């Protein structure tokens, strides 16, 4: 079983996964992230994925995630027998 839910991705590429500081200057290049506040350095995509994962965990802990019941598939042409 897998759990999937929406997490806002806004500013994840500019947010530090270590200290949470948000700043456009931290995105040195397409591939490099260096936080101007704490100096944390990482691959930009990896840093953004850590930020998104942390946001998802925060949603789970806060109880924001709502589980939806899975719809059962109907088989076409199947006749119910009594």
PDB file of N, CA, C and O in Angstrom:
ATOM      1  N   UNK A   1       0.837  -1.190   0.000  1.00  0.00           N
ATOM      2  CA  UNK A   1       0.000   0.000   0.000  1.00  0.00           C
ATOM      3  C   UNK A   1       0.872   1.239   0.000  1.00  0.00           C
ATOM      4  O   UNK A   1       1.907   1.278   0.650  1.00  0.00           O
ATOM      5  N   UNK A   2       0.409   2.240  -0.714  1.00  0.00           N
ATOM      6  CA  UNK A   2       1.139   3.495  -0.800  1.00  0.00           C
ATOM      7  C   UNK A   2       0.230   4.629  -0.373  1.00  0.00           C
ATOM      8  O   UNK A   2      -0.973   4.587  -0.603  1.00  0.00           O
ATOM      9  N   UNK A   3       0.811   5.624   0.207  1.00  0.00           N
ATOM     10  CA  UNK A   3       0.079   6.813   0.598  1.00  0.00           C
ATOM     11  C   UNK A   3       0.503   7.950  -0.307  1.00  0.00           C
ATOM     12  O   UNK A   3       1.696   8.213  -0.460  1.00  0.00           O
ATOM     13  N   UNK A   4      -0.449   8.599  -0.932  1.00  0.00           N
ATOM     14  CA  UNK A   4      -0.145   9.728  -1.811  1.00  0.00           C
ATOM     15  C   UNK A   4      -1.076  10.880  -1.462  1.00  0.00           C
ATOM     16  O   UNK A   4      -2.277  10.687  -1.304  1.00  0.00           O
ATOM     17  N   UNK A   5      -0.506  12.066  -1.324  1.00  0.00           N
ATOM     18  CA  UNK A   5      -1.304  13.255  -1.065  1.00  0.00           C
ATOM     19  C   UNK A   5      -0.552  14.475  -1.556  1.00  0.00           C
ATOM     20  O   UNK A   5       0.635  14.417  -1.815  1.00  0.00           O
ATOM     21  N   UNK A   6      -1.261  15.562  -1.703  1.00  0.00           N
ATOM     22  CA  UNK A   6      -0.675  16.775  -2.252  1.00  0.00           C
ATOM     23  C   UNK A   6       0.102  17.577  -1.230  1.00  0.00           C
ATOM     24  O   UNK A   6      -0.344  17.760  -0.107  1.00  0.00           O
ATOM     25  N   UNK A   7       1.271  18.027  -1.623  1.00  0.00           N
ATOM     26  CA  UNK A   7       2.111  18.881  -0.785  1.00  0.00           C
ATOM     27  C   UNK A   7       2.458  20.112  -1.610  1.00  0.00           C
ATOM     28  O   UNK A   7       2.905  19.980  -2.749  1.00  0.00           O
ATOM     29  N   UNK A   8       2.260  21.309  -1.061  1.00  0.00           N
ATOM     30  CA  UNK A   8       2.589  22.505  -1.842  1.00  0.00           C
ATOM     31  C   UNK A   8       4.084  22.590  -2.131  1.00  0.00           C
ATOM     32  O   UNK A   8       4.912  22.475  -1.234  1.00  0.00           O
ATOM     33  N   UNK A   9       4.417  22.801  -3.393  1.00  0.00           N
ATOM     34  CA  UNK A   9       5.824  22.846  -3.801  1.00  0.00           C
ATOM     35  C   UNK A   9       6.356  24.271  -3.923  1.00  0.00           C
ATOM     36  O   UNK A   9       7.526  24.453  -4.252  1.00  0.00           O
ATOM     37  N   UNK A  10       5.538  25.254  -3.622  1.00  0.00           N
ATOM     38  CA  UNK A  10       5.949  26.652  -3.773  1.00  0.00           C
ATOM     39  C   UNK A  10       7.177  26.966  -2.928  1.00  0.00           C
ATOM     40  O   UNK A  10       7.231  26.627  -1.740  1.00  0.00           O
ATOM     41  N   UNK A  11       8.163  27.573  -3.552  1.00  0.00           N
ATOM     42  CA  UNK A  11       9.413  28.007  -2.920  1.00  0.00           C
ATOM     43  C   UNK A  11      10.266  26.863  -2.370  1.00  0.00           C
ATOM     44  O   UNK A  11      11.192  27.114  -1.604  1.00  0.00           O
ATOM     45  N   UNK A  12       9.993  25.632  -2.752  1.00  0.00           N
ATOM     46  CA  UNK A  12      10.805  24.515  -2.263  1.00  0.00           C
ATOM     47  C   UNK A  12      12.224  24.576  -2.811  1.00  0.00           C
ATOM     48  O   UNK A  12      13.161  24.110  -2.164  1.00  0.00           O
ATOM     49  N   UNK A  13      12.398  25.178  -3.988  1.00  0.00           N
ATOM     50  CA  UNK A  13      13.738  25.278  -4.557  1.00  0.00           C
ATOM     51  C   UNK A  13      14.543  26.419  -3.940  1.00  0.00           C
ATOM     52  O   UNK A  13      15.739  26.530  -4.169  1.00  0.00           O
ATOM     53  N   UNK A  14      13.877  27.271  -3.161  1.00  0.00           N
ATOM     54  CA  UNK A  14      14.557  28.393  -2.514  1.00  0.00           C
ATOM     55  C   UNK A  14      14.620  28.237  -1.002  1.00  0.00           C
ATOM     56  O   UNK A  14      15.146  29.102  -0.310  1.00  0.00           O
ATOM     57  N   UNK A  15      14.099  27.143  -0.473  1.00  0.00           N
ATOM     58  CA  UNK A  15      14.051  26.899   0.964  1.00  0.00           C
ATOM     59  C   UNK A  15      15.166  25.952   1.379  1.00  0.00           C
ATOM     60  O   UNK A  15      15.401  24.933   0.741  1.00  0.00           O
ATOM     61  N   UNK A  16      15.845  26.273   2.456  1.00  0.00           N
ATOM     62  CA  UNK A  16      16.918  25.428   2.970  1.00  0.00           C
ATOM     63  C   UNK A  16      16.318  24.256   3.743  1.00  0.00           C
ATOM     64  O   UNK A  16      15.469  24.443   4.618  1.00  0.00           O
ATOM     65  N   UNK A  17      16.767  23.048   3.429  1.00  0.00           N
ATOM     66  CA  UNK A  17      16.276  21.853   4.112  1.00  0.00           C
ATOM     67  C   UNK A  17      16.812  21.750   5.533  1.00  0.00           C
ATOM     68  O   UNK A  17      16.237  21.053   6.365  1.00  0.00           O
ATOM     69  N   UNK A  18      17.894  22.450   5.844  1.00  0.00           N
ATOM     70  CA  UNK A  18      18.487  22.397   7.180  1.00  0.00           C
ATOM     71  C   UNK A  18      17.860  23.402   8.140  1.00  0.00           C
ATOM     72  O   UNK A  18      17.456  23.054   9.233  1.00  0.00           O
ATOM     73  N   UNK A  19      17.812  24.688   7.727  1.00  0.00           N
ATOM     74  CA  UNK A  19      17.370  25.728   8.657  1.00  0.00           C
ATOM     75  C   UNK A  19      16.017  26.336   8.305  1.00  0.00           C
ATOM     76  O   UNK A  19      15.425  27.040   9.114  1.00  0.00           O
ATOM     77  N   UNK A  20      15.499  26.087   7.088  1.00  0.00           N
ATOM     78  CA  UNK A  20      14.197  26.592   6.696  1.00  0.00           C
ATOM     79  C   UNK A  20      14.203  27.994   6.119  1.00  0.00           C
ATOM     80  O   UNK A  20      13.151  28.537   5.780  1.00  0.00           O
ATOM     81  N   UNK A  21      15.376  28.601   5.983  1.00  0.00           N
ATOM     82  CA  UNK A  21      15.472  29.955   5.430  1.00  0.00           C
ATOM     83  C   UNK A  21      15.043  29.944   3.960  1.00  0.00           C
ATOM     84  O   UNK A  21      15.409  29.060   3.204  1.00  0.00           O
ATOM     85  N   UNK A  22      14.247  30.946   3.560  1.00  0.00           N
ATOM     86  CA  UNK A  22      13.788  31.059   2.176  1.00  0.00           C
ATOM     87  C   UNK A  22      14.457  32.271   1.549  1.00  0.00           C
ATOM     88  O   UNK A  22      14.356  33.379   2.071  1.00  0.00           O
ATOM     89  N   UNK A  23      15.150  32.047   0.446  1.00  0.00           N
ATOM     90  CA  UNK A  23      15.801  33.144  -0.243  1.00  0.00           C
ATOM     91  C   UNK A  23      16.220  32.744  -1.644  1.00  0.00           C
ATOM     92  O   UNK A  23      16.817  31.687  -1.845  1.00  0.00           O
ATOM     93  N   UNK A  24      15.925  33.597  -2.608  1.00  0.00           N
ATOM     94  CA  UNK A  24      16.277  33.311  -4.000  1.00  0.00           C
ATOM     95  C   UNK A  24      17.784  33.293  -4.201  1.00  0.00           C
ATOM     96  O   UNK A  24      18.287  32.618  -5.098  1.00  0.00           O
ATOM     97  N   UNK A  25      18.527  34.001  -3.370  1.00  0.00           N
ATOM     98  CA  UNK A  25      19.984  34.054  -3.499  1.00  0.00           C
ATOM     99  C   UNK A  25      20.642  32.723  -3.136  1.00  0.00           C
ATOM    100  O   UNK A  25      21.805  32.487  -3.475  1.00  0.00           O
ATOM    101  N   UNK A  26      19.924  31.845  -2.456  1.00  0.00           N
ATOM    102  CA  UNK A  26      20.483  30.547  -2.073  1.00  0.00           C
ATOM    103  C   UNK A  26      20.616  29.616  -3.264  1.00  0.00           C
ATOM    104  O   UNK A  26      21.410  28.682  -3.242  1.00  0.00           O
ATOM    105  N   UNK A  27      19.853  29.860  -4.307  1.00  0.00           N
ATOM    106  CA  UNK A  27      19.914  29.018  -5.504  1.00  0.00           C
ATOM    107  C   UNK A  27      21.023  29.557  -6.392  1.00  0.00           C
ATOM    108  O   UNK A  27      20.818  30.434  -7.222  1.00  0.00           O
ATOM    109  N   UNK A  28      22.234  29.044  -6.191  1.00  0.00           N
ATOM    110  CA  UNK A  28      23.418  29.524  -6.894  1.00  0.00           C
ATOM    111  C   UNK A  28      23.322  29.264  -8.391  1.00  0.00           C
ATOM    112  O   UNK A  28      23.616  30.132  -9.206  1.00  0.00           O
ATOM    113  N   UNK A  29      22.926  28.050  -8.761  1.00  0.00           N
ATOM    114  CA  UNK A  29      22.771  27.680 -10.166  1.00  0.00           C
ATOM    115  C   UNK A  29      21.634  26.678 -10.275  1.00  0.00           C
ATOM    116  O   UNK A  29      20.966  26.384  -9.275  1.00  0.00           O
ATOM    117  N   UNK A  30      21.440  26.140 -11.467  1.00  0.00           N
ATOM    118  CA  UNK A  30      20.380  25.152 -11.662  1.00  0.00           C
ATOM    119  C   UNK A  30      20.618  23.910 -10.808  1.00  0.00           C
ATOM    120  O   UNK A  30      19.682  23.297 -10.324  1.00  0.00           O
ATOM    121  N   UNK A  31      21.889  23.576 -10.582  1.00  0.00           N
ATOM    122  CA  UNK A  31      22.211  22.340  -9.872  1.00  0.00           C
ATOM    123  C   UNK A  31      22.698  22.544  -8.449  1.00  0.00           C
ATOM    124  O   UNK A  31      22.737  21.597  -7.673  1.00  0.00           O
ATOM    125  N   UNK A  32      23.063  23.769  -8.056  1.00  0.00           N
ATOM    126  CA  UNK A  32      23.685  23.981  -6.749  1.00  0.00           C
ATOM    127  C   UNK A  32      22.828  24.856  -5.851  1.00  0.00           C
ATOM    128  O   UNK A  32      22.344  25.906  -6.263  1.00  0.00           O
ATOM    129  N   UNK A  33      22.645  24.394  -4.611  1.00  0.00           N
ATOM    130  CA  UNK A  33      21.949  25.154  -3.588  1.00  0.00           C
ATOM    131  C   UNK A  33      22.924  25.428  -2.453  1.00  0.00           C
ATOM    132  O   UNK A  33      23.535  24.508  -1.919  1.00  0.00           O
ATOM    133  N   UNK A  34      23.075  26.682  -2.082  1.00  0.00           N
ATOM    134  CA  UNK A  34      23.921  27.063  -0.952  1.00  0.00           C
ATOM    135  C   UNK A  34      23.152  28.092  -0.126  1.00  0.00           C
ATOM    136  O   UNK A  34      22.940  29.217  -0.560  1.00  0.00           O
ATOM    137  N   UNK A  35      22.768  27.719   1.087  1.00  0.00           N
ATOM    138  CA  UNK A  35      21.958  28.589   1.942  1.00  0.00           C
ATOM    139  C   UNK A  35      22.772  29.809   2.376  1.00  0.00           C
ATOM    140  O   UNK A  35      23.889  29.669   2.871  1.00  0.00           O
ATOM    141  N   UNK A  36      22.183  31.002   2.199  1.00  0.00           N
ATOM    142  CA  UNK A  36      22.872  32.234   2.595  1.00  0.00           C
ATOM    143  C   UNK A  36      22.796  32.444   4.108  1.00  0.00           C
ATOM    144  O   UNK A  36      23.563  33.229   4.658  1.00  0.00           O
ATOM    145  N   UNK A  37      21.909  31.729   4.787  1.00  0.00           N
ATOM    146  CA  UNK A  37      21.761  31.889   6.236  1.00  0.00           C
ATOM    147  C   UNK A  37      22.687  30.957   7.026  1.00  0.00           C
ATOM    148  O   UNK A  37      23.405  31.398   7.916  1.00  0.00           O
ATOM    149  N   UNK A  38      22.667  29.656   6.689  1.00  0.00           N
ATOM    150  CA  UNK A  38      23.437  28.699   7.492  1.00  0.00           C
ATOM    151  C   UNK A  38      24.619  28.084   6.749  1.00  0.00           C
ATOM    152  O   UNK A  38      25.430  27.393   7.350  1.00  0.00           O
ATOM    153  N   UNK A  39      24.694  28.269   5.420  1.00  0.00           N
ATOM    154  CA  UNK A  39      25.807  27.734   4.655  1.00  0.00           C
ATOM    155  C   UNK A  39      25.617  26.311   4.161  1.00  0.00           C
ATOM    156  O   UNK A  39      26.521  25.736   3.540  1.00  0.00           O
ATOM    157  N   UNK A  40      24.460  25.720   4.428  1.00  0.00           N
ATOM    158  CA  UNK A  40      24.178  24.359   3.959  1.00  0.00           C
ATOM    159  C   UNK A  40      24.310  24.300   2.436  1.00  0.00           C
ATOM    160  O   UNK A  40      23.785  25.143   1.727  1.00  0.00           O
ATOM    161  N   UNK A  41      25.017  23.297   1.933  1.00  0.00           N
ATOM    162  CA  UNK A  41      25.242  23.153   0.496  1.00  0.00           C
ATOM    163  C   UNK A  41      24.816  21.765   0.050  1.00  0.00           C
ATOM    164  O   UNK A  41      25.149  20.764   0.690  1.00  0.00           O
ATOM    165  N   UNK A  42      24.070  21.699  -1.062  1.00  0.00           N
ATOM    166  CA  UNK A  42      23.545  20.433  -1.548  1.00  0.00           C
ATOM    167  C   UNK A  42      23.160  20.590  -3.016  1.00  0.00           C
ATOM    168  O   UNK A  42      23.096  21.710  -3.528  1.00  0.00           O
ATOM    169  N   UNK A  43      22.886  19.476  -3.658  1.00  0.00           N
ATOM    170  CA  UNK A  43      22.315  19.511  -4.995  1.00  0.00           C
ATOM    171  C   UNK A  43      20.933  20.154  -4.861  1.00  0.00           C
ATOM    172  O   UNK A  43      20.166  19.827  -3.949  1.00  0.00           O
ATOM    173  N   UNK A  44      20.596  21.066  -5.757  1.00  0.00           N
ATOM    174  CA  UNK A  44      19.356  21.834  -5.646  1.00  0.00           C
ATOM    175  C   UNK A  44      18.111  20.944  -5.668  1.00  0.00           C
ATOM    176  O   UNK A  44      17.176  21.166  -4.887  1.00  0.00           O
ATOM    177  N   UNK A  45      18.092  19.944  -6.536  1.00  0.00           N
ATOM    178  CA  UNK A  45      16.933  19.054  -6.615  1.00  0.00           C
ATOM    179  C   UNK A  45      16.795  18.202  -5.358  1.00  0.00           C
ATOM    180  O   UNK A  45      15.687  17.979  -4.861  1.00  0.00           O
ATOM    181  N   UNK A  46      17.908  17.734  -4.827  1.00  0.00           N
ATOM    182  CA  UNK A  46      17.873  16.935  -3.605  1.00  0.00           C
ATOM    183  C   UNK A  46      17.399  17.779  -2.429  1.00  0.00           C
ATOM    184  O   UNK A  46      16.585  17.338  -1.609  1.00  0.00           O
ATOM    185  N   UNK A  47      17.884  18.996  -2.334  1.00  0.00           N
ATOM    186  CA  UNK A  47      17.466  19.892  -1.263  1.00  0.00           C
ATOM    187  C   UNK A  47      15.959  20.148  -1.338  1.00  0.00           C
ATOM    188  O   UNK A  47      15.258  20.080  -0.327  1.00  0.00           O
ATOM    189  N   UNK A  48      15.451  20.417  -2.541  1.00  0.00           N
ATOM    190  CA  UNK A  48      14.016  20.683  -2.718  1.00  0.00           C
ATOM    191  C   UNK A  48      13.181  19.451  -2.362  1.00  0.00           C
ATOM    192  O   UNK A  48      12.112  19.576  -1.754  1.00  0.00           O
ATOM    193  N   UNK A  49      13.669  18.265  -2.704  1.00  0.00           N
ATOM    194  CA  UNK A  49      12.919  17.048  -2.371  1.00  0.00           C
ATOM    195  C   UNK A  49      12.873  16.825  -0.865  1.00  0.00           C
ATOM    196  O   UNK A  49      11.863  16.356  -0.343  1.00  0.00           O
ATOM    197  N   UNK A  50      13.942  17.190  -0.170  1.00  0.00           N
ATOM    198  CA  UNK A  50      13.951  17.084   1.300  1.00  0.00           C
ATOM    199  C   UNK A  50      12.958  18.064   1.920  1.00  0.00           C
ATOM    200  O   UNK A  50      12.285  17.739   2.903  1.00  0.00           O
ATOM    201  N   UNK A  51      12.859  19.256   1.335  1.00  0.00           N
ATOM    202  CA  UNK A  51      11.905  20.255   1.814  1.00  0.00           C
ATOM    203  C   UNK A  51      10.475  19.754   1.630  1.00  0.00           C
ATOM    204  O   UNK A  51       9.646  19.841   2.542  1.00  0.00           O
ATOM    205  N   UNK A  52      10.183  19.190   0.457  1.00  0.00           N
ATOM    206  CA  UNK A  52       8.841  18.676   0.183  1.00  0.00           C
ATOM    207  C   UNK A  52       8.513  17.500   1.099  1.00  0.00           C
ATOM    208  O   UNK A  52       7.394  17.386   1.611  1.00  0.00           O
ATOM    209  N   UNK A  53       9.470  16.627   1.334  1.00  0.00           N
ATOM    210  CA  UNK A  53       9.249  15.500   2.245  1.00  0.00           C
ATOM    211  C   UNK A  53       8.956  15.991   3.660  1.00  0.00           C
ATOM    212  O   UNK A  53       8.059  15.475   4.333  1.00  0.00           O
ATOM    213  N   UNK A  54       9.684  16.993   4.108  1.00  0.00           N
ATOM    214  CA  UNK A  54       9.452  17.548   5.446  1.00  0.00           C
ATOM    215  C   UNK A  54       8.070  18.184   5.547  1.00  0.00           C
ATOM    216  O   UNK A  54       7.397  18.081   6.578  1.00  0.00           O
ATOM    217  N   UNK A  55       7.628  18.826   4.468  1.00  0.00           N
ATOM    218  CA  UNK A  55       6.285  19.414   4.461  1.00  0.00           C
ATOM    219  C   UNK A  55       5.221  18.323   4.547  1.00  0.00           C
ATOM    220  O   UNK A  55       4.206  18.485   5.225  1.00  0.00           O
ATOM    221  N   UNK A  56       5.442  17.207   3.868  1.00  0.00           N
ATOM    222  CA  UNK A  56       4.502  16.092   3.934  1.00  0.00           C
ATOM    223  C   UNK A  56       4.421  15.491   5.323  1.00  0.00           C
ATOM    224  O   UNK A  56       3.335  15.197   5.828  1.00  0.00           O
ATOM    225  N   UNK A  57       5.558  15.321   5.969  1.00  0.00           N
ATOM    226  CA  UNK A  57       5.592  14.793   7.333  1.00  0.00           C
ATOM    227  C   UNK A  57       4.871  15.751   8.281  1.00  0.00           C
ATOM    228  O   UNK A  57       4.113  15.330   9.164  1.00  0.00           O
ATOM    229  N   UNK A  58       5.071  17.047   8.082  1.00  0.00           N
ATOM    230  CA  UNK A  58       4.400  18.043   8.922  1.00  0.00           C
ATOM    231  C   UNK A  58       2.885  17.967   8.746  1.00  0.00           C
ATOM    232  O   UNK A  58       2.135  18.094   9.723  1.00  0.00           O
ATOM    233  N   UNK A  59       2.421  17.737   7.507  1.00  0.00           N
ATOM    234  CA  UNK A  59       0.986  17.593   7.274  1.00  0.00           C
ATOM    235  C   UNK A  59       0.435  16.358   7.978  1.00  0.00           C
ATOM    236  O   UNK A  59      -0.642  16.397   8.564  1.00  0.00           O
ATOM    237  N   UNK A  60       1.182  15.252   7.915  1.00  0.00           N
ATOM    238  CA  UNK A  60       0.741  14.031   8.589  1.00  0.00           C
ATOM    239  C   UNK A  60       0.652  14.225  10.093  1.00  0.00           C
ATOM    240  O   UNK A  60      -0.315  13.826  10.736  1.00  0.00           O
ATOM    241  N   UNK A  61       1.661  14.860  10.671  1.00  0.00           N
ATOM    242  CA  UNK A  61       1.666  15.092  12.116  1.00  0.00           C
ATOM    243  C   UNK A  61       0.559  16.034  12.556  1.00  0.00           C
ATOM    244  O   UNK A  61       0.024  15.900  13.656  1.00  0.00           O
ATOM    245  N   UNK A  62       0.213  16.992  11.709  1.00  0.00           N
ATOM    246  CA  UNK A  62      -0.833  17.955  12.040  1.00  0.00           C
ATOM    247  C   UNK A  62      -2.236  17.393  11.800  1.00  0.00           C
ATOM    248  O   UNK A  62      -3.220  18.006  12.178  1.00  0.00           O
ATOM    249  N   UNK A  63      -2.319  16.237  11.155  1.00  0.00           N
ATOM    250  CA  UNK A  63      -3.611  15.624  10.880  1.00  0.00           C
ATOM    251  C   UNK A  63      -4.350  16.277   9.736  1.00  0.00           C
ATOM    252  O   UNK A  63      -5.562  16.162   9.636  1.00  0.00           O
ATOM    253  N   UNK A  64      -3.622  16.937   8.841  1.00  0.00           N
ATOM    254  CA  UNK A  64      -4.234  17.636   7.718  1.00  0.00           C
ATOM    255  C   UNK A  64      -4.618  16.664   6.602  1.00  0.00           C
ATOM    256  O   UNK A  64      -5.561  16.911   5.865  1.00  0.00           O
ATOM    257  N   UNK A  65      -3.927  15.556   6.504  1.00  0.00           N
ATOM    258  CA  UNK A  65      -4.148  14.604   5.416  1.00  0.00           C
ATOM    259  C   UNK A  65      -5.461  13.864   5.648  1.00  0.00           C
ATOM    260  O   UNK A  65      -5.712  13.352   6.724  1.00  0.00           O
ATOM    261  N   UNK A  66      -6.294  13.841   4.621  1.00  0.00           N
ATOM    262  CA  UNK A  66      -7.572  13.150   4.686  1.00  0.00           C
ATOM    263  C   UNK A  66      -7.501  11.944   3.764  1.00  0.00           C
ATOM    264  O   UNK A  66      -7.170  12.069   2.589  1.00  0.00           O
ATOM    265  N   UNK A  67      -7.788  10.780   4.299  1.00  0.00           N
ATOM    266  CA  UNK A  67      -7.752   9.560   3.515  1.00  0.00           C
ATOM    267  C   UNK A  67      -9.093   9.364   2.819  1.00  0.00           C
ATOM    268  O   UNK A  67     -10.141   9.455   3.449  1.00  0.00           O
ATOM    269  N   UNK A  68      -9.055   9.107   1.519  1.00  0.00           N
ATOM    270  CA  UNK A  68     -10.270   8.879   0.755  1.00  0.00           C
ATOM    271  C   UNK A  68     -10.435   7.387   0.525  1.00  0.00           C
ATOM    272  O   UNK A  68      -9.458   6.674   0.329  1.00  0.00           O
ATOM    273  N   UNK A  69     -11.681   6.965   0.557  1.00  0.00           N
ATOM    274  CA  UNK A  69     -11.945   5.557   0.283  1.00  0.00           C
ATOM    275  C   UNK A  69     -11.694   5.276  -1.190  1.00  0.00           C
ATOM    276  O   UNK A  69     -12.047   6.069  -2.050  1.00  0.00           O
ATOM    277  N   UNK A  70     -11.095   4.152  -1.447  1.00  0.00           N
ATOM    278  CA  UNK A  70     -10.833   3.757  -2.823  1.00  0.00           C
ATOM    279  C   UNK A  70     -12.127   3.258  -3.449  1.00  0.00           C
ATOM    280  O   UNK A  70     -12.861   2.477  -2.850  1.00  0.00           O
ATOM    281  N   UNK A  71     -12.389   3.740  -4.648  1.00  0.00           N
ATOM    282  CA  UNK A  71     -13.584   3.297  -5.352  1.00  0.00           C
ATOM    283  C   UNK A  71     -13.358   1.884  -5.869  1.00  0.00           C
ATOM    284  O   UNK A  71     -12.299   1.563  -6.381  1.00  0.00           O
ATOM    285  N   UNK A  72     -14.389   1.078  -5.738  1.00  0.00           N
ATOM    286  CA  UNK A  72     -14.277  -0.282  -6.250  1.00  0.00           C
ATOM    287  C   UNK A  72     -14.694  -0.282  -7.713  1.00  0.00           C
ATOM    288  O   UNK A  72     -15.626   0.417  -8.119  1.00  0.00           O
ATOM    289  N   UNK A  73     -14.000  -1.041  -8.481  1.00  0.00           N
ATOM    290  CA  UNK A  73     -14.270  -1.101  -9.917  1.00  0.00           C
ATOM    291  C   UNK A  73     -15.485  -1.978 -10.190  1.00  0.00           C
ATOM    292  O   UNK A  73     -15.682  -3.005  -9.536  1.00  0.00           O
ATOM    293  N   UNK A  74     -16.267  -1.542 -11.135  1.00  0.00           N
ATOM    294  CA  UNK A  74     -17.409  -2.343 -11.559  1.00  0.00           C
ATOM    295  C   UNK A  74     -17.010  -3.108 -12.815  1.00  0.00           C
ATOM    296  O   UNK A  74     -16.379  -2.560 -13.705  1.00  0.00           O
ATOM    297  N   UNK A  75     -17.386  -4.337 -12.862  1.00  0.00           N
ATOM    298  CA  UNK A  75     -17.092  -5.165 -14.030  1.00  0.00           C
ATOM    299  C   UNK A  75     -18.270  -5.065 -14.976  1.00  0.00           C
ATOM    300  O   UNK A  75     -19.411  -5.350 -14.600  1.00  0.00           O
ATOM    301  N   UNK A  76     -18.004  -4.656 -16.213  1.00  0.00           N
ATOM    302  CA  UNK A  76     -19.084  -4.505 -17.196  1.00  0.00           C
ATOM    303  C   UNK A  76     -19.574  -5.863 -17.673  1.00  0.00           C
ATOM    304  O   UNK A  76     -18.786  -6.784 -17.863  1.00  0.00           O
ATOM    305  N   UNK A  77     -20.841  -5.948 -17.839  1.00  0.00           N
ATOM    306  CA  UNK A  77     -21.442  -7.167 -18.378  1.00  0.00           C
ATOM    307  C   UNK A  77     -21.631  -8.254 -17.338  1.00  0.00           C
ATOM    308  O   UNK A  77     -22.138  -9.324 -17.646  1.00  0.00           O
ATOM    309  N   UNK A  78     -21.275  -7.981 -16.136  1.00  0.00           N
ATOM    310  CA  UNK A  78     -21.423  -8.988 -15.068  1.00  0.00           C
ATOM    311  C   UNK A  78     -22.832  -8.915 -14.505  1.00  0.00           C
ATOM    312  O   UNK A  78     -23.317  -7.863 -14.154  1.00  0.00           O
ATOM    313  N   UNK A  79     -23.459 -10.068 -14.401  1.00  0.00           N
ATOM    314  CA  UNK A  79     -24.799 -10.115 -13.861  1.00  0.00           C
ATOM    315  C   UNK A  79     -24.750 -10.725 -12.476  1.00  0.00           C
ATOM    316  O   UNK A  79     -24.078 -11.739 -12.250  1.00  0.00           O
ATOM    317  N   UNK A  80     -25.432 -10.080 -11.561  1.00  0.00           N
ATOM    318  CA  UNK A  80     -25.475 -10.603 -10.192  1.00  0.00           C
ATOM    319  C   UNK A  80     -26.394 -11.812 -10.160  1.00  0.00           C
ATOM    320  O   UNK A  80     -27.514 -11.792 -10.674  1.00  0.00           O
ATOM    321  N   UNK A  81     -25.912 -12.854  -9.523  1.00  0.00           N
ATOM    322  CA  UNK A  81     -26.742 -14.052  -9.376  1.00  0.00           C
ATOM    323  C   UNK A  81     -27.205 -14.120  -7.943  1.00  0.00           C
ATOM    324  O   UNK A  81     -26.466 -13.837  -7.008  1.00  0.00           O
ATOM    325  N   UNK A  82     -28.442 -14.523  -7.773  1.00  0.00           N
ATOM    326  CA  UNK A  82     -29.021 -14.607  -6.444  1.00  0.00           C
ATOM    327  C   UNK A  82     -29.118 -16.015  -5.997  1.00  0.00           C
ATOM    328  O   UNK A  82     -29.249 -16.954  -6.627  1.00  0.00           O
TER     329      UNK A  82
END
